[in-house]
Amino acid sequence: MAVTAVGLPLRTGMGQTAAMKINGRATRTIWLSSDSSDDVEILDQTRLPHAVKVVRLRTVADAVRAIADMQVRGAPLIGVTAAYGLCLALRADPSDSALLSAGKTLIAARPTAVNLAWAVQTMTDLLTPLTPSARVEAAYAKAALIADEDVAACAAIGEHGAKIIAEHAARKGGACVNILTHCNAGWLATVDWGTALAPIYKARDAGIDLHVWVDETRPRNQGASLTAFELGQEGIAHTLIADNTGGHLMQHGMVDLVIVGSDRTTRTGDVCNKIGTYLKALAAKDNAVPFYAALPASTLDWSLTDGVTQIPIEQRGAEEVTRMTGRLPDGTVATVDIAAPGSPAANYAFDVTPARLVTGIITERGVAAASEAGLLGLYPERPA
Ligand code: MRU
């Protein structure tokens, strides 16, 4: 089947248009298989940093499982995976009912990141008016476009955010800028570049001296397993810290700014992100450390005005809190219990940082104040 996205590469496979690298090889997080099957392939993020494994998605059920089990994760990437999941659903059955049911199942896979629903809605709006026979080709083309637009948005976020880092570097007379980040909002959370880490990559490319404090990000340790991994692969100076360390570092002048990603940001600038982000924002406020969220338009939920009461917070299995997975000295990967048998545990995956604690929102269109007026200034096409 020949599918094309106007002006964009047909197949965004490893090494074709990617910027970020694993073992020196430019790699995206999701691409179409190079064997003409039109299957989708992903990097299995549950295996990182211990193994670089590729998983093939053949059906929409495979895509739903990859999102729910977090083989792919990060708000922009689960949106792109959902778009390709619809392609897989439609090639099996291009009917109206299959389109609707696949969209519902994909959206239900994870509730907090709005990019998932956004991608399904964008695809559904395009595909519904088409005849079933025209849908598959159009779906692949649109999914490729969504992926490539995500890359472009993240690169632009990087350019805008790098200016903020450059200002800090100038203020420090060129001395090393220390940036704290939480969870993984790097290229592994998107298709390429990342959101919170894109400014860091672009600032590095501009020759700015920087160092990143990486929160380990319990319970799933995306900071330790993904952020530290990708920064290491890119040769960026970084230090992994236990989640509770940030406040101490800020009190001692060891953090110049905080940059995080977001899973959903309200029109009023409330930023929902990985659990623990709010506590970092509180510490940043108390220590006059600027706190930025970096996100593309697909993360903005224009229907919401109060993040704390309106954003659904995913709760995941207690075993993610009571167990940890890591590599043993002999190289095997093992999961161990870290709590007494039967200890009850709660696992809230996200929290909301109110706009009053957010210095600015770095988007693909520039940096906005974390307020309705600020965001509408960048997105005037949205109804006031
Ligand atoms: O549970 P995860 O790993 O999907 O959570 C990811 C985050 O919280 C990221 O910071 C967020 O999705 C922004 S990704 C560019």
mmCIF file with all atom_site columns, N, CA and C in Angstrom, residues 63-106:
data_model
loop_
_atom_site.group_PDB
_atom_site.id
_atom_site.type_symbol
_atom_site.label_atom_id
_atom_site.label_alt_id
_atom_site.label_comp_id
_atom_site.label_asym_id
_atom_site.label_entity_id
_atom_site.label_seq_id
_atom_site.pdbx_PDB_ins_code
_atom_site.Cartn_x
_atom_site.Cartn_y
_atom_site.Cartn_z
_atom_site.occupancy
_atom_site.B_iso_or_equiv
_atom_site.pdbx_formal_charge
_atom_site.auth_seq_id
_atom_site.auth_comp_id
_atom_site.auth_asym_id
_atom_site.auth_atom_id
_atom_site.pdbx_PDB_model_num
ATOM 1   N N  . ALA A 1 63  ? -1.732  -1.894 20.116 1.00 0.00 ? 63  ALA A N  1
ATOM 2   C CA . ALA A 1 63  ? -1.470  -0.476 20.418 1.00 0.00 ? 63  ALA A CA 1
ATOM 3   C C  . ALA A 1 63  ? -2.031  -0.108 21.790 1.00 0.00 ? 63  ALA A C  1
ATOM 4   N N  . VAL A 1 64  ? -3.227  -0.585 22.091 1.00 0.00 ? 64  VAL A N  1
ATOM 5   C CA . VAL A 1 64  ? -3.837  -0.294 23.397 1.00 0.00 ? 64  VAL A CA 1
ATOM 6   C C  . VAL A 1 64  ? -2.960  -0.865 24.509 1.00 0.00 ? 64  VAL A C  1
ATOM 7   N N  . ARG A 1 65  ? -2.502  -2.090 24.319 1.00 0.00 ? 65  ARG A N  1
ATOM 8   C CA . ARG A 1 65  ? -1.662  -2.726 25.341 1.00 0.00 ? 65  ARG A CA 1
ATOM 9   C C  . ARG A 1 65  ? -0.347  -1.959 25.502 1.00 0.00 ? 65  ARG A C  1
ATOM 10  N N  . ALA A 1 66  ? 0.251   -1.538 24.397 1.00 0.00 ? 66  ALA A N  1
ATOM 11  C CA . ALA A 1 66  ? 1.529   -0.812 24.478 1.00 0.00 ? 66  ALA A CA 1
ATOM 12  C C  . ALA A 1 66  ? 1.363   0.491  25.267 1.00 0.00 ? 66  ALA A C  1
ATOM 13  N N  . ILE A 1 67  ? 0.211   1.143  25.092 1.00 0.00 ? 67  ILE A N  1
ATOM 14  C CA . ILE A 1 67  ? -0.032  2.399  25.827 1.00 0.00 ? 67  ILE A CA 1
ATOM 15  C C  . ILE A 1 67  ? -0.309  2.094  27.300 1.00 0.00 ? 67  ILE A C  1
ATOM 16  N N  . ALA A 1 68  ? -1.208  1.147  27.567 1.00 0.00 ? 68  ALA A N  1
ATOM 17  C CA . ALA A 1 68  ? -1.599  0.866  28.956 1.00 0.00 ? 68  ALA A CA 1
ATOM 18  C C  . ALA A 1 68  ? -0.430  0.314  29.768 1.00 0.00 ? 68  ALA A C  1
ATOM 19  N N  . ASP A 1 69  ? 0.389   -0.539 29.145 1.00 0.00 ? 69  ASP A N  1
ATOM 20  C CA . ASP A 1 69  ? 1.522   -1.137 29.866 1.00 0.00 ? 69  ASP A CA 1
ATOM 21  C C  . ASP A 1 69  ? 2.767   -0.250 29.827 1.00 0.00 ? 69  ASP A C  1
ATOM 22  N N  . MET A 1 70  ? 2.648   0.903  29.168 1.00 0.00 ? 70  MET A N  1
ATOM 23  C CA . MET A 1 70  ? 3.700   1.910  29.127 1.00 0.00 ? 70  MET A CA 1
ATOM 24  C C  . MET A 1 70  ? 4.959   1.453  28.390 1.00 0.00 ? 70  MET A C  1
ATOM 25  N N  . GLN A 1 71  ? 4.763   0.568  27.384 1.00 0.00 ? 71  GLN A N  1
ATOM 26  C CA . GLN A 1 71  ? 5.873   0.335  26.442 1.00 0.00 ? 71  GLN A CA 1
ATOM 27  C C  . GLN A 1 71  ? 6.133   1.629  25.675 1.00 0.00 ? 71  GLN A C  1
ATOM 28  N N  . VAL A 1 72  ? 5.059   2.355  25.392 1.00 0.00 ? 72  VAL A N  1
ATOM 29  C CA . VAL A 1 72  ? 5.170   3.762  24.985 1.00 0.00 ? 72  VAL A CA 1
ATOM 30  C C  . VAL A 1 72  ? 4.512   4.578  26.078 1.00 0.00 ? 72  VAL A C  1
ATOM 31  N N  . ARG A 1 73  ? 5.089   5.735  26.364 1.00 0.00 ? 73  ARG A N  1
ATOM 32  C CA . ARG A 1 73  ? 4.521   6.592  27.401 1.00 0.00 ? 73  ARG A CA 1
ATOM 33  C C  . ARG A 1 73  ? 4.994   8.022  27.116 1.00 0.00 ? 73  ARG A C  1
ATOM 34  N N  . GLY A 1 74  ? 4.495   8.968  27.916 1.00 0.00 ? 74  GLY A N  1
ATOM 35  C CA . GLY A 1 74  ? 4.752   10.366 27.586 1.00 0.00 ? 74  GLY A CA 1
ATOM 36  C C  . GLY A 1 74  ? 3.589   10.853 26.736 1.00 0.00 ? 74  GLY A C  1
ATOM 37  N N  . ALA A 1 75  ? 3.066   12.024 27.100 1.00 0.00 ? 75  ALA A N  1
ATOM 38  C CA . ALA A 1 75  ? 1.809   12.487 26.495 1.00 0.00 ? 75  ALA A CA 1
ATOM 39  C C  . ALA A 1 75  ? 1.843   12.547 24.964 1.00 0.00 ? 75  ALA A C  1
ATOM 40  N N  . PRO A 1 76  ? 2.831   13.220 24.359 1.00 0.00 ? 76  PRO A N  1
ATOM 41  C CA . PRO A 1 76  ? 2.804   13.293 22.891 1.00 0.00 ? 76  PRO A CA 1
ATOM 42  C C  . PRO A 1 76  ? 2.932   11.918 22.237 1.00 0.00 ? 76  PRO A C  1
ATOM 43  N N  . LEU A 1 77  ? 3.774   11.062 22.794 1.00 0.00 ? 77  LEU A N  1
ATOM 44  C CA . LEU A 1 77  ? 3.995   9.756  22.150 1.00 0.00 ? 77  LEU A CA 1
ATOM 45  C C  . LEU A 1 77  ? 2.756   8.861  22.235 1.00 0.00 ? 77  LEU A C  1
ATOM 46  N N  . ILE A 1 78  ? 2.027   8.915  23.340 1.00 0.00 ? 78  ILE A N  1
ATOM 47  C CA . ILE A 1 78  ? 0.838   8.046  23.370 1.00 0.00 ? 78  ILE A CA 1
ATOM 48  C C  . ILE A 1 78  ? -0.228  8.582  22.403 1.00 0.00 ? 78  ILE A C  1
ATOM 49  N N  . GLY A 1 79  ? -0.220  9.893  22.154 1.00 0.00 ? 79  GLY A N  1
ATOM 50  C CA . GLY A 1 79  ? -1.130  10.429 21.132 1.00 0.00 ? 79  GLY A CA 1
ATOM 51  C C  . GLY A 1 79  ? -0.779  9.889  19.748 1.00 0.00 ? 79  GLY A C  1
ATOM 52  N N  . VAL A 1 80  ? 0.500   9.910  19.407 1.00 0.00 ? 80  VAL A N  1
ATOM 53  C CA . VAL A 1 80  ? 0.919   9.419  18.085 1.00 0.00 ? 80  VAL A CA 1
ATOM 54  C C  . VAL A 1 80  ? 0.655   7.913  17.976 1.00 0.00 ? 80  VAL A C  1
ATOM 55  N N  . THR A 1 81  ? 0.890   7.193  19.061 1.00 0.00 ? 81  THR A N  1
ATOM 56  C CA . THR A 1 81  ? 0.636   5.741  19.037 1.00 0.00 ? 81  THR A CA 1
ATOM 57  C C  . THR A 1 81  ? -0.857  5.473  18.821 1.00 0.00 ? 81  THR A C  1
ATOM 58  N N  . ALA A 1 82  ? -1.702  6.291  19.441 1.00 0.00 ? 82  ALA A N  1
ATOM 59  C CA . ALA A 1 82  ? -3.152  6.123  19.249 1.00 0.00 ? 82  ALA A CA 1
ATOM 60  C C  . ALA A 1 82  ? -3.529  6.382  17.794 1.00 0.00 ? 82  ALA A C  1
ATOM 61  N N  . ALA A 1 83  ? -2.897  7.383  17.186 1.00 0.00 ? 83  ALA A N  1
ATOM 62  C CA . ALA A 1 83  ? -3.188  7.666  15.768 1.00 0.00 ? 83  ALA A CA 1
ATOM 63  C C  . ALA A 1 83  ? -2.841  6.447  14.916 1.00 0.00 ? 83  ALA A C  1
ATOM 64  N N  . TYR A 1 84  ? -1.672  5.865  15.162 1.00 0.00 ? 84  TYR A N  1
ATOM 65  C CA . TYR A 1 84  ? -1.302  4.656  14.403 1.00 0.00 ? 84  TYR A CA 1
ATOM 66  C C  . TYR A 1 84  ? -2.179  3.465  14.811 1.00 0.00 ? 84  TYR A C  1
ATOM 67  N N  . GLY A 1 85  ? -2.625  3.443  16.067 1.00 0.00 ? 85  GLY A N  1
ATOM 68  C CA . GLY A 1 85  ? -3.530  2.372  16.499 1.00 0.00 ? 85  GLY A CA 1
ATOM 69  C C  . GLY A 1 85  ? -4.817  2.375  15.681 1.00 0.00 ? 85  GLY A C  1
ATOM 70  N N  . LEU A 1 86  ? -5.295  3.577  15.356 1.00 0.00 ? 86  LEU A N  1
ATOM 71  C CA . LEU A 1 86  ? -6.502  3.661  14.516 1.00 0.00 ? 86  LEU A CA 1
ATOM 72  C C  . LEU A 1 86  ? -6.212  3.130  13.110 1.00 0.00 ? 86  LEU A C  1
ATOM 73  N N  . CYS A 1 87  ? -5.019  3.371  12.612 1.00 0.00 ? 87  CYS A N  1
ATOM 74  C CA . CYS A 1 87  ? -4.653  2.816  11.291 1.00 0.00 ? 87  CYS A CA 1
ATOM 75  C C  . CYS A 1 87  ? -4.749  1.295  11.337 1.00 0.00 ? 87  CYS A C  1
ATOM 76  N N  . LEU A 1 88  ? -4.209  0.708  12.410 1.00 0.00 ? 88  LEU A N  1
ATOM 77  C CA . LEU A 1 88  ? -4.211  -0.755 12.526 1.00 0.00 ? 88  LEU A CA 1
ATOM 78  C C  . LEU A 1 88  ? -5.639  -1.278 12.648 1.00 0.00 ? 88  LEU A C  1
ATOM 79  N N  . ALA A 1 89  ? -6.486  -0.528 13.360 1.00 0.00 ? 89  ALA A N  1
ATOM 80  C CA . ALA A 1 89  ? -7.889  -0.947 13.500 1.00 0.00 ? 89  ALA A CA 1
ATOM 81  C C  . ALA A 1 89  ? -8.586  -0.922 12.148 1.00 0.00 ? 89  ALA A C  1
ATOM 82  N N  . LEU A 1 90  ? -8.350  0.151  11.398 1.00 0.00 ? 90  LEU A N  1
ATOM 83  C CA . LEU A 1 90  ? -9.084  0.332  10.139 1.00 0.00 ? 90  LEU A CA 1
ATOM 84  C C  . LEU A 1 90  ? -8.628  -0.627 9.057  1.00 0.00 ? 90  LEU A C  1
ATOM 85  N N  . ARG A 1 91  ? -7.367  -1.023 9.099  1.00 0.00 ? 91  ARG A N  1
ATOM 86  C CA . ARG A 1 91  ? -6.935  -1.960 8.043  1.00 0.00 ? 91  ARG A CA 1
ATOM 87  C C  . ARG A 1 91  ? -7.559  -3.342 8.267  1.00 0.00 ? 91  ARG A C  1
ATOM 88  N N  . ALA A 1 92  ? -8.000  -3.603 9.527  1.00 0.00 ? 92  ALA A N  1
ATOM 89  C CA . ALA A 1 92  ? -8.716  -4.861 9.789  1.00 0.00 ? 92  ALA A CA 1
ATOM 90  C C  . ALA A 1 92  ? -10.195 -4.705 9.482  1.00 0.00 ? 92  ALA A C  1
ATOM 91  N N  . ASP A 1 93  ? -10.722 -3.499 9.720  1.00 0.00 ? 93  ASP A N  1
ATOM 92  C CA . ASP A 1 93  ? -12.159 -3.260 9.516  1.00 0.00 ? 93  ASP A CA 1
ATOM 93  C C  . ASP A 1 93  ? -12.366 -1.742 9.403  1.00 0.00 ? 93  ASP A C  1
ATOM 94  N N  . PRO A 1 94  ? -12.615 -1.246 8.189  1.00 0.00 ? 94  PRO A N  1
ATOM 95  C CA . PRO A 1 94  ? -12.702 0.212  8.009  1.00 0.00 ? 94  PRO A CA 1
ATOM 96  C C  . PRO A 1 94  ? -14.109 0.780  8.253  1.00 0.00 ? 94  PRO A C  1
ATOM 97  N N  . SER A 1 95  ? -14.966 0.032  8.911  1.00 0.00 ? 95  SER A N  1
ATOM 98  C CA . SER A 1 95  ? -16.357 0.479  9.103  1.00 0.00 ? 95  SER A CA 1
ATOM 99  C C  . SER A 1 95  ? -16.457 1.599  10.138 1.00 0.00 ? 95  SER A C  1
ATOM 100 N N  . ASP A 1 96  ? -17.607 2.279  10.154 1.00 0.00 ? 96  ASP A N  1
ATOM 101 C CA . ASP A 1 96  ? -17.887 3.321  11.154 1.00 0.00 ? 96  ASP A CA 1
ATOM 102 C C  . ASP A 1 96  ? -17.767 2.758  12.564 1.00 0.00 ? 96  ASP A C  1
ATOM 103 N N  . SER A 1 97  ? -18.379 1.575  12.767 1.00 0.00 ? 97  SER A N  1
ATOM 104 C CA . SER A 1 97  ? -18.423 1.040  14.124 1.00 0.00 ? 97  SER A CA 1
ATOM 105 C C  . SER A 1 97  ? -17.019 0.666  14.599 1.00 0.00 ? 97  SER A C  1
ATOM 106 N N  . ALA A 1 98  ? -16.174 0.159  13.693 1.00 0.00 ? 98  ALA A N  1
ATOM 107 C CA . ALA A 1 98  ? -14.803 -0.190 14.096 1.00 0.00 ? 98  ALA A CA 1
ATOM 108 C C  . ALA A 1 98  ? -14.016 1.070  14.453 1.00 0.00 ? 98  ALA A C  1
ATOM 109 N N  . LEU A 1 99  ? -14.232 2.135  13.685 1.00 0.00 ? 99  LEU A N  1
ATOM 110 C CA . LEU A 1 99  ? -13.538 3.399  13.962 1.00 0.00 ? 99  LEU A CA 1
ATOM 111 C C  . LEU A 1 99  ? -13.919 3.927  15.350 1.00 0.00 ? 99  LEU A C  1
ATOM 112 N N  . LEU A 1 100 ? -15.225 3.913  15.622 1.00 0.00 ? 100 LEU A N  1
ATOM 113 C CA . LEU A 1 100 ? -15.703 4.424  16.917 1.00 0.00 ? 100 LEU A CA 1
ATOM 114 C C  . LEU A 1 100 ? -15.193 3.584  18.073 1.00 0.00 ? 100 LEU A C  1
ATOM 115 N N  . SER A 1 101 ? -15.315 2.271  17.913 1.00 0.00 ? 101 SER A N  1
ATOM 116 C CA . SER A 1 101 ? -14.949 1.417  19.038 1.00 0.00 ? 101 SER A CA 1
ATOM 117 C C  . SER A 1 101 ? -13.438 1.440  19.274 1.00 0.00 ? 101 SER A C  1
ATOM 118 N N  . ALA A 1 102 ? -12.635 1.495  18.203 1.00 0.00 ? 102 ALA A N  1
ATOM 119 C CA . ALA A 1 102 ? -11.183 1.572  18.398 1.00 0.00 ? 102 ALA A CA 1
ATOM 120 C C  . ALA A 1 102 ? -10.818 2.883  19.095 1.00 0.00 ? 102 ALA A C  1
ATOM 121 N N  . GLY A 1 103 ? -11.460 3.967  18.689 1.00 0.00 ? 103 GLY A N  1
ATOM 122 C CA . GLY A 1 103 ? -11.171 5.261  19.316 1.00 0.00 ? 103 GLY A CA 1
ATOM 123 C C  . GLY A 1 103 ? -11.471 5.234  20.811 1.00 0.00 ? 103 GLY A C  1
ATOM 124 N N  . LYS A 1 104 ? -12.617 4.664  21.157 1.00 0.00 ? 104 LYS A N  1
ATOM 125 C CA . LYS A 1 104 ? -12.992 4.601  22.591 1.00 0.00 ? 104 LYS A CA 1
ATOM 126 C C  . LYS A 1 104 ? -11.989 3.771  23.383 1.00 0.00 ? 104 LYS A C  1
ATOM 127 N N  . THR A 1 105 ? -11.601 2.627  22.826 1.00 0.00 ? 105 THR A N  1
ATOM 128 C CA . THR A 1 105 ? -10.670 1.745  23.560 1.00 0.00 ? 105 THR A CA 1
ATOM 129 C C  . THR A 1 105 ? -9.313  2.420  23.728 1.00 0.00 ? 105 THR A C  1
ATOM 130 N N  . LEU A 1 106 ? -8.867  3.118  22.686 1.00 0.00 ? 106 LEU A N  1
ATOM 131 C CA . LEU A 1 106 ? -7.566  3.783  22.785 1.00 0.00 ? 106 LEU A CA 1
ATOM 132 C C  . LEU A 1 106 ? -7.608  4.889  23.840 1.00 0.00 ? 106 LEU A C  1
#
